[in-house]
Coordinates of C-alpha atoms and ligand atoms in Angstrom, one line a residue:
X1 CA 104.6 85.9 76.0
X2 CA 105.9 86.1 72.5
X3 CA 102.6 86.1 71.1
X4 CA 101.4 89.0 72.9
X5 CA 104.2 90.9 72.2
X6 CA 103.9 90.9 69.0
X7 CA 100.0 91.6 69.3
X8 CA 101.1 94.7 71.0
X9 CA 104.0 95.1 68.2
X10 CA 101.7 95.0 65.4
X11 CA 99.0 97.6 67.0
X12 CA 102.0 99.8 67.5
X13 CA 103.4 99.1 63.3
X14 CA 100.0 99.7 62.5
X15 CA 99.6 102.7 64.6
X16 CA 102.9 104.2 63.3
X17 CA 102.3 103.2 59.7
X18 CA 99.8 105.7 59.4
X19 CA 102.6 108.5 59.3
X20 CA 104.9 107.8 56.6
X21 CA 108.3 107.8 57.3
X22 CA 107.7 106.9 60.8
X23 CA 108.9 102.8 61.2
X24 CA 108.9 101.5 64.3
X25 CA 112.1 101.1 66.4
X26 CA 114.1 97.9 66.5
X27 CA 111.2 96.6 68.9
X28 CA 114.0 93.3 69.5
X29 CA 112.9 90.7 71.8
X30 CA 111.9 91.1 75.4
X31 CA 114.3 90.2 78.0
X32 CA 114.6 86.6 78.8
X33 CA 112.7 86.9 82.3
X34 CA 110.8 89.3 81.7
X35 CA 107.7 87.2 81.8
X36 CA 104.3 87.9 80.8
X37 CA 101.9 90.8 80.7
X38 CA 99.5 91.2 83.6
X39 CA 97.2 93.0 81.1
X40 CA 96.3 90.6 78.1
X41 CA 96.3 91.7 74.6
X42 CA 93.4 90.9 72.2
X43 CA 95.6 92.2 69.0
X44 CA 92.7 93.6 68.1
X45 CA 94.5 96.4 65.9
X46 CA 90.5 97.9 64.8
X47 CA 90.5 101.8 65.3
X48 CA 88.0 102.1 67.9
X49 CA 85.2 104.4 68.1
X50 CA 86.2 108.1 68.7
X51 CA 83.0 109.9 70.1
X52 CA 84.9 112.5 71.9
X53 CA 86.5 113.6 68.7
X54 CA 90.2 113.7 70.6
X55 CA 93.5 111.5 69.7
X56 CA 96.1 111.4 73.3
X57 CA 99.3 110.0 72.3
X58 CA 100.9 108.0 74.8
X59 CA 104.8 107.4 74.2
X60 CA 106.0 104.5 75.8
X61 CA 109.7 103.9 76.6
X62 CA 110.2 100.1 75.7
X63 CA 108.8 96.5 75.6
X64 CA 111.8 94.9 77.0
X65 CA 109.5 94.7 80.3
X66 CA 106.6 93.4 81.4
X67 CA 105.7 96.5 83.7
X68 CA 105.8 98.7 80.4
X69 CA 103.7 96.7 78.2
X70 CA 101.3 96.7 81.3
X71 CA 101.5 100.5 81.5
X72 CA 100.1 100.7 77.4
X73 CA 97.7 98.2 78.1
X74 CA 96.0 99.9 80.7
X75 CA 95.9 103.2 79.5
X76 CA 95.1 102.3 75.9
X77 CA 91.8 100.9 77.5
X78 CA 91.3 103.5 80.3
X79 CA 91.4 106.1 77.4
X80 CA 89.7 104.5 74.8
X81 CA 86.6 103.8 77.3
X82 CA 86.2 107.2 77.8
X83 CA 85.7 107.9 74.0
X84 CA 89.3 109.0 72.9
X85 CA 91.4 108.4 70.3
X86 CA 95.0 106.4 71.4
X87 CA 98.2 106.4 69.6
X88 CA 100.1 104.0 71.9
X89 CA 104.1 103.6 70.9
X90 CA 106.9 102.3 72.1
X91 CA 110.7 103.5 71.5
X92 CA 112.2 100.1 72.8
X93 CA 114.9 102.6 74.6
X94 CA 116.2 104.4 71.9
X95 CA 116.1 108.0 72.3
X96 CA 116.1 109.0 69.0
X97 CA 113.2 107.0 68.1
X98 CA 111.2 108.0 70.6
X99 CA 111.9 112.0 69.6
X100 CA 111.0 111.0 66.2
X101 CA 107.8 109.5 67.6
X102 CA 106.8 112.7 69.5
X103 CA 107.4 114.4 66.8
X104 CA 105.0 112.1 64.1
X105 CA 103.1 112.1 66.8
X106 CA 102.6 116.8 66.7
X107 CA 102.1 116.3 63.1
X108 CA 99.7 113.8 62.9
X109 CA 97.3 115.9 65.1
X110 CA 97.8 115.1 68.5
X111 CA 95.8 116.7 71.0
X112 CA 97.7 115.6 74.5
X113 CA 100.7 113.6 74.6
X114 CA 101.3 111.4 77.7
X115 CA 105.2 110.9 77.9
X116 CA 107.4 108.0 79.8
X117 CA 110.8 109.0 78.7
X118 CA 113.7 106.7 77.9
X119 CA 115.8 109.5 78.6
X120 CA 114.1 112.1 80.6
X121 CA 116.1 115.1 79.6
X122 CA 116.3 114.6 75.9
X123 CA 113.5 115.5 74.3
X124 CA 113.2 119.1 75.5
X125 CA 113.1 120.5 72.1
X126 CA 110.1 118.2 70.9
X127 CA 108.7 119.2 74.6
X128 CA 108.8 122.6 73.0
X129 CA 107.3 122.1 70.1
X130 CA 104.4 120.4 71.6
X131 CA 103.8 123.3 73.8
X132 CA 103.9 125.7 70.4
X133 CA 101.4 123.9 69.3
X134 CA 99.3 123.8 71.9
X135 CA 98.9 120.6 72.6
X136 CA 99.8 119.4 76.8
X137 CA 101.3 116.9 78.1
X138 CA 101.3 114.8 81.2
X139 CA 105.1 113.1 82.0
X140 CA 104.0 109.6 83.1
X141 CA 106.3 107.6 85.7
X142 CA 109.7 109.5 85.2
X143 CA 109.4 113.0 85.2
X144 CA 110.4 114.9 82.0
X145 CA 113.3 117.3 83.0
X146 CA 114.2 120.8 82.1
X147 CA 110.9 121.8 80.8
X148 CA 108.0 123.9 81.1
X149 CA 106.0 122.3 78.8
X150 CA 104.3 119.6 81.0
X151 CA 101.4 120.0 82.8
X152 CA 101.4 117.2 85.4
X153 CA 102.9 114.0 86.4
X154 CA 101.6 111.2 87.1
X155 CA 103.7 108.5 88.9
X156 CA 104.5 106.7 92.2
X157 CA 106.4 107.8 94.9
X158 CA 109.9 107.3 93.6
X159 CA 111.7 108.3 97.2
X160 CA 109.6 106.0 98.9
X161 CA 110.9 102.9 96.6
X162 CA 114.0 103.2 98.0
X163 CA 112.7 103.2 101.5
X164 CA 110.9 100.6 101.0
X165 CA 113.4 98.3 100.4
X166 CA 116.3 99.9 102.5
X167 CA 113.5 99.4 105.3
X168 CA 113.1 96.0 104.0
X169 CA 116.9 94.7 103.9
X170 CA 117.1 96.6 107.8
X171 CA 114.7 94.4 109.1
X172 CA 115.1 91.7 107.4
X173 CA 118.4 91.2 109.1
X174 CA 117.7 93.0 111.4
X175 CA 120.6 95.7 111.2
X176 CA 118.9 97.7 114.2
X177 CA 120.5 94.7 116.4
X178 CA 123.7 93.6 114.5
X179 CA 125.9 95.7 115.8
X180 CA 125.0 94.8 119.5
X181 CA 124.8 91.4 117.7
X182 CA 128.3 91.2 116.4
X183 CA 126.8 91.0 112.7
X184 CA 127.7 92.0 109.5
X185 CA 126.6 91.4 106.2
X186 CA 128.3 92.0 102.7
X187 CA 125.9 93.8 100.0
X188 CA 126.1 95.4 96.3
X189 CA 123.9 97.5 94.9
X190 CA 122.5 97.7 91.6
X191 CA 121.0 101.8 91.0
X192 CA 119.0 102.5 88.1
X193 CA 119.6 104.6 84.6
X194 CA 121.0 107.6 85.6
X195 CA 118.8 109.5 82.7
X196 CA 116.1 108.3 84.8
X197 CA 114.7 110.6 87.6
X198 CA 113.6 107.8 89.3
X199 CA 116.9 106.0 89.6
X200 CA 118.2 109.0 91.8
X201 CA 115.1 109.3 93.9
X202 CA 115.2 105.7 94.4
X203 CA 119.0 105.8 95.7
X204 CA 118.4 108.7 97.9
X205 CA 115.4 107.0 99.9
X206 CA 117.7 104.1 100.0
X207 CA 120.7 105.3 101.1
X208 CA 118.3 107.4 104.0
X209 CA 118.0 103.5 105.5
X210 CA 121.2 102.0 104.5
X211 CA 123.8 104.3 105.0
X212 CA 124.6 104.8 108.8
X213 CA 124.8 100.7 108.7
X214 CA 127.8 101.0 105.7
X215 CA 128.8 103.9 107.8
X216 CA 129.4 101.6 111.3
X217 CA 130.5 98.4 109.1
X218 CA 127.3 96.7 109.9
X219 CA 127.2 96.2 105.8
X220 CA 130.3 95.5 104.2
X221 CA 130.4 96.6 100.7
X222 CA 134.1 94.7 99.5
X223 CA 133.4 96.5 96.0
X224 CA 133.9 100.2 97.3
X225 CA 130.6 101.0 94.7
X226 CA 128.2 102.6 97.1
X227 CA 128.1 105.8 94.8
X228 CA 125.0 106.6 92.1
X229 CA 127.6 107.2 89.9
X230 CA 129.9 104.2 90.8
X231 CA 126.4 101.9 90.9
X232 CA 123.9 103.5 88.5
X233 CA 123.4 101.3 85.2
X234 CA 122.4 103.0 82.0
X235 CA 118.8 102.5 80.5
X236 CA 118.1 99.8 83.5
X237 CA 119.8 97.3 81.2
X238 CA 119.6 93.7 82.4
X239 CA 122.5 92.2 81.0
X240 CA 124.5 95.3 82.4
X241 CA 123.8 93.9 86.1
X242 CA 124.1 90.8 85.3
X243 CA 127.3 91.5 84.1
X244 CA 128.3 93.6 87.3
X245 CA 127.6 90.8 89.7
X246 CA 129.2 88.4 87.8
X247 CA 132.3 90.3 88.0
X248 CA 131.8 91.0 91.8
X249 CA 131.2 87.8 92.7
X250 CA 134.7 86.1 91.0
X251 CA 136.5 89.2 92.2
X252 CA 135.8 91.0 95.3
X253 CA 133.4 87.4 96.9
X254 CA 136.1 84.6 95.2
X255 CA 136.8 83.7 99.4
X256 CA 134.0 85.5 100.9
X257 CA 129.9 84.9 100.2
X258 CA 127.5 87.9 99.1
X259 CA 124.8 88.1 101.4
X260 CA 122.6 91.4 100.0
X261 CA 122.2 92.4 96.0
X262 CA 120.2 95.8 96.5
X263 CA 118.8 96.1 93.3
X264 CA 116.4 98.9 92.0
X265 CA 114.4 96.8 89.0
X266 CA 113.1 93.3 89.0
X267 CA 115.4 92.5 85.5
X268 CA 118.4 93.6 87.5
X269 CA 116.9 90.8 90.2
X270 CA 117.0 88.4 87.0
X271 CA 120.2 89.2 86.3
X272 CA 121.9 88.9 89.7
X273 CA 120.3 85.3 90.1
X274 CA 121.9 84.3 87.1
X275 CA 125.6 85.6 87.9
X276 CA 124.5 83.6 91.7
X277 CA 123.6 80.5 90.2
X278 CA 126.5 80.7 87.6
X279 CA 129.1 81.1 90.8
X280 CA 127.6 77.8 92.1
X281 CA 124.7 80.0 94.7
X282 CA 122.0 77.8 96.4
X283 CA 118.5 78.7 96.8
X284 CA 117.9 78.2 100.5
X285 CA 121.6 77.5 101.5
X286 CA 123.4 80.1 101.0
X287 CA 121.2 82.5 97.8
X288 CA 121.6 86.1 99.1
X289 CA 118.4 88.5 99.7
X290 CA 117.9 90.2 96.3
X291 CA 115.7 93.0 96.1
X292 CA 113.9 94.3 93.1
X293 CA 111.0 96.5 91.9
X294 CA 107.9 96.2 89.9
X295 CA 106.8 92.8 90.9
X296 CA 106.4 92.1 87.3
X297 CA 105.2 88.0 87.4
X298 CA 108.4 86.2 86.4
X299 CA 109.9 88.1 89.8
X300 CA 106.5 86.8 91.6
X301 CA 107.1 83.6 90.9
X302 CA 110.8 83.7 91.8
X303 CA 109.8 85.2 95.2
X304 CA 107.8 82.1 95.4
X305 CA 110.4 79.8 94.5
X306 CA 112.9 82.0 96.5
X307 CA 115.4 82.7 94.3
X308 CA 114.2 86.8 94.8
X309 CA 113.0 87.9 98.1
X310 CA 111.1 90.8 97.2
X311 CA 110.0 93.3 95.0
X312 CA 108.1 96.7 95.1
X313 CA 104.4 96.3 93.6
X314 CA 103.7 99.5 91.8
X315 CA 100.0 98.8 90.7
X316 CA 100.1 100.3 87.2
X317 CA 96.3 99.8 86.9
X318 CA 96.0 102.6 89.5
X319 CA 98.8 104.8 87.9
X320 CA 97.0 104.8 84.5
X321 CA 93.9 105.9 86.4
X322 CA 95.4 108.9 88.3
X323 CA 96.8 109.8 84.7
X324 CA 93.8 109.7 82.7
X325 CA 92.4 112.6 84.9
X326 CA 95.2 114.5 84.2
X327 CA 93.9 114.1 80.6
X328 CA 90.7 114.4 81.2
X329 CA 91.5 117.8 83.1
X330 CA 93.7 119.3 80.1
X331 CA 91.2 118.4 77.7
X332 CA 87.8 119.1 79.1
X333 CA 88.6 121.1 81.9
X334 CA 88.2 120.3 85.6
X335 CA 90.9 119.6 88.0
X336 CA 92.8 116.4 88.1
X337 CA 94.2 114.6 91.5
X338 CA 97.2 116.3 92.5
X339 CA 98.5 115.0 95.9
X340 CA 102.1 116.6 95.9
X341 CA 103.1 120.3 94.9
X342 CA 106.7 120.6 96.0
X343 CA 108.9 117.2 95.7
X344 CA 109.1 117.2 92.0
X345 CA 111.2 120.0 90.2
X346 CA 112.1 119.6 87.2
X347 CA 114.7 122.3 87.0
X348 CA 111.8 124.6 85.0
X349 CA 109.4 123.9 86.9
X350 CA 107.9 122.0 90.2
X351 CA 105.2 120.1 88.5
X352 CA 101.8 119.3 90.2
X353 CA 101.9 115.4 90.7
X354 CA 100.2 112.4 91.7
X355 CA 102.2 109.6 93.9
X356 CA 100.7 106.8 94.5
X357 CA 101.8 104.4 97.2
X358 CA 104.8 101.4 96.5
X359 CA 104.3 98.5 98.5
X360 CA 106.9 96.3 99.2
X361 CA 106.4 92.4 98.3
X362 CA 107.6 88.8 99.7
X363 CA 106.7 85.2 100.4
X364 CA 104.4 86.5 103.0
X365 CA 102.3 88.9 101.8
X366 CA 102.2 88.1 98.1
X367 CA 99.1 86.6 98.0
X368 CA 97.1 89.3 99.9
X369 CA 98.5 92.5 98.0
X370 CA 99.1 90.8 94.4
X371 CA 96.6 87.6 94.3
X372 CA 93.7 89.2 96.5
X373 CA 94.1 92.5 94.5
X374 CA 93.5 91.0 91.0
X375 CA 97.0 91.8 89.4
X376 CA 98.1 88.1 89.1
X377 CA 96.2 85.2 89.5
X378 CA 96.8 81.8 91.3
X379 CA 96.9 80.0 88.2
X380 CA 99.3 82.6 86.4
X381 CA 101.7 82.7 89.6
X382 CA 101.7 78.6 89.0
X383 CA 102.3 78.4 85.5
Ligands
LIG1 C1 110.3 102.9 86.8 C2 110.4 101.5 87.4 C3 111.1 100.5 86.4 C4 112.3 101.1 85.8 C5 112.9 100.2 84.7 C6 111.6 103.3 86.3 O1 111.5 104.6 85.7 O2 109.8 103.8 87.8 O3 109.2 101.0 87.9 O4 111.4 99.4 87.1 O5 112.0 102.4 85.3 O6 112.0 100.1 83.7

């Protein structure tokens, strides 16, 4: 892991020490559990072959996890197959950096930027200046709010995550019946960055499922935090969550056992185990269902070894496809996919968008959707 992150570290110093005055962030190291890249990095740091004549820049939030590094990976290749140019950074979730890298990124000639926000409303005025210069841009995974400078967005269907795992958790334990059943189960939740589009959508789909089960007591949540606001945790930080259910679980479950963490991000899955096997938790006695999202391969593995019991597999192989035609359509012309026209408004905007599907994962399907569909392999998973 460590050695591939700093392959990918050193294409992106290299990259970036081509515009003076433009260091990298502080790249730090990745999360703990973050685990490794599904997309290996040859560190080659050669400039490839630019036939097309035409440089995308593709702005990266951070390389704290896996499913981010995966995301450069793919479309560094996708792009440079096709002939172009890539400037592939990474702002390792500071917001300032990654303004200063859009910006380096204009002046050094640009001629499409591909943006994955750390904070999706912040960098309206570099937005702007893009769009003065002519140059478009795709929003890639969280949409870019409060601007009309972006073209598309390319990204998976952010409502349906939360669905998906409200859907999960109701049949898991099977809530349809527990009532009838005399069941109840206690749960927390664990939202996402609330400077993160995503993180809202994600609660609202969830909530659709969960909350007429909180509403007739069928989940107990002894914390009161049901609320985006009361549950949200900025810039998706593990250590944050971590934190959280540590707190919840010597407070609120000192006489009483947690039976649901409903968490948005695998890394937030990493952290509740943690804060469980701290307070003494047992896999397969009495470890809680933990959701997550991403699937990244530390959070396969623990799905395995049942210490997480699910995750949503967002296959970014597919995303970076659906994304390089909406490059390939700014730049040469032509019409990318688009399969939604009306979810997405950006307060400026409703940008033209391309969802592809979340599937949710466990111990029973996890070799047909992740093994059978080339994203890990057996021997990876057993590592
Ligand atoms: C992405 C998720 C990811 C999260 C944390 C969100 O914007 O859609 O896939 O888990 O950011 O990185």
């Amino acid at each position: 892991m460590k050695k591939r992150v700093l392959g990918v570290l050193l294409t992106a110093v290299m990259a970036m020490g081509m515009f003076a005055g433009c260091g990298p962030a502080d790249t730090g190291a990745p999360a703990g559990d973050a685990g490794t890249a599904q997309t290996a990095d040859s560190g080659d740091t050669s400039t490839p072959a630019n036939p097309n004549g035409k440089r995308v820049a593709v702005a990266m939030p951070t390389q704290s996890s896996e499913r981010w590094i995966n995301d450069g990976n793919n479309m560094k290749e996708k792009l440079e197959a096709l002939g172009y140019e890539v400037d592939l950074q990474y702002a390792e979730d500071d917001v300032q950096a990654q303004v200063s890298q859009i910006e380096n990124m204009i002046a050094a000639g640009a001629d499409c930027l591909v943006i994955a926000a750390v904070d999706s409303s912040a960098l309206v005025n570099v937005e702007q200046q893009a769009k003065d210069a002519g140059i478009p841009i795709i929003a890639y995974d969280r949409l870019l709010m409060d601007t009309d400078a972006v073209s598309y967005y390319a990204t998976f269907d952010n409502k349906g995550v939360g669905t998906a795992i409200g859907k999960y958790i109701e049949d898991a334990k099977d809530l349809k019946n527990a009532k009838a059943d005399g069941k109840s189960y206690t749960i927390e939740f664990f939202m996402g960055s609330p400077d993160d589009n995503n993180a809202v959508m994600l609660y609202d789909g969830l909530m659709e499922v969960l909350q007429p089960y909180l509403d007739d007591e069928v989940l107990v949540c002894k914390s009161g935090r049901t609320s985006f606001d009361d549950t949200c945790i900025l810039r998706w930080s593990q250590e944050t969550a971590q934190q959280n259910c540590e707190n919840y679980l010597t407070g609120f479950y000192a006489d009483e056992k947690l039976d649901i963490c409903a968490t948005a991000f695998d890394g937030f899955a990493y952290g509740c185990k943690a804060a469980l096997e701290g307070a003494g938790y047992k896999v397969g006695e009495d470890w809680p269902l933990i959701t997550g999202q991403d699937a990244e391969l530390m959070a396969t593995k623990n799905i395995i070894a049942g210490s997480q019991t699910m995750s949503i597999y967002k296959d970014t192989r597919l995303l970076a496809d659906k994304c390089v035609t909406m490059v390939q359509a700014v730049l040469e012309g032509g019409e990318p996919e688009i399969n939604d026209t009306e979810q997405y408004d950006n307060g400026k905007k409703v940008v033209p968008s391309y969802l592809c599907t979340p599937v949710a994962v466990d111990k029973d399907n996890y070799k047909e959707i992740i093994v059978d569909g080339g994203y890990y392999t057996e021997e990876q998973l057993a590592e």
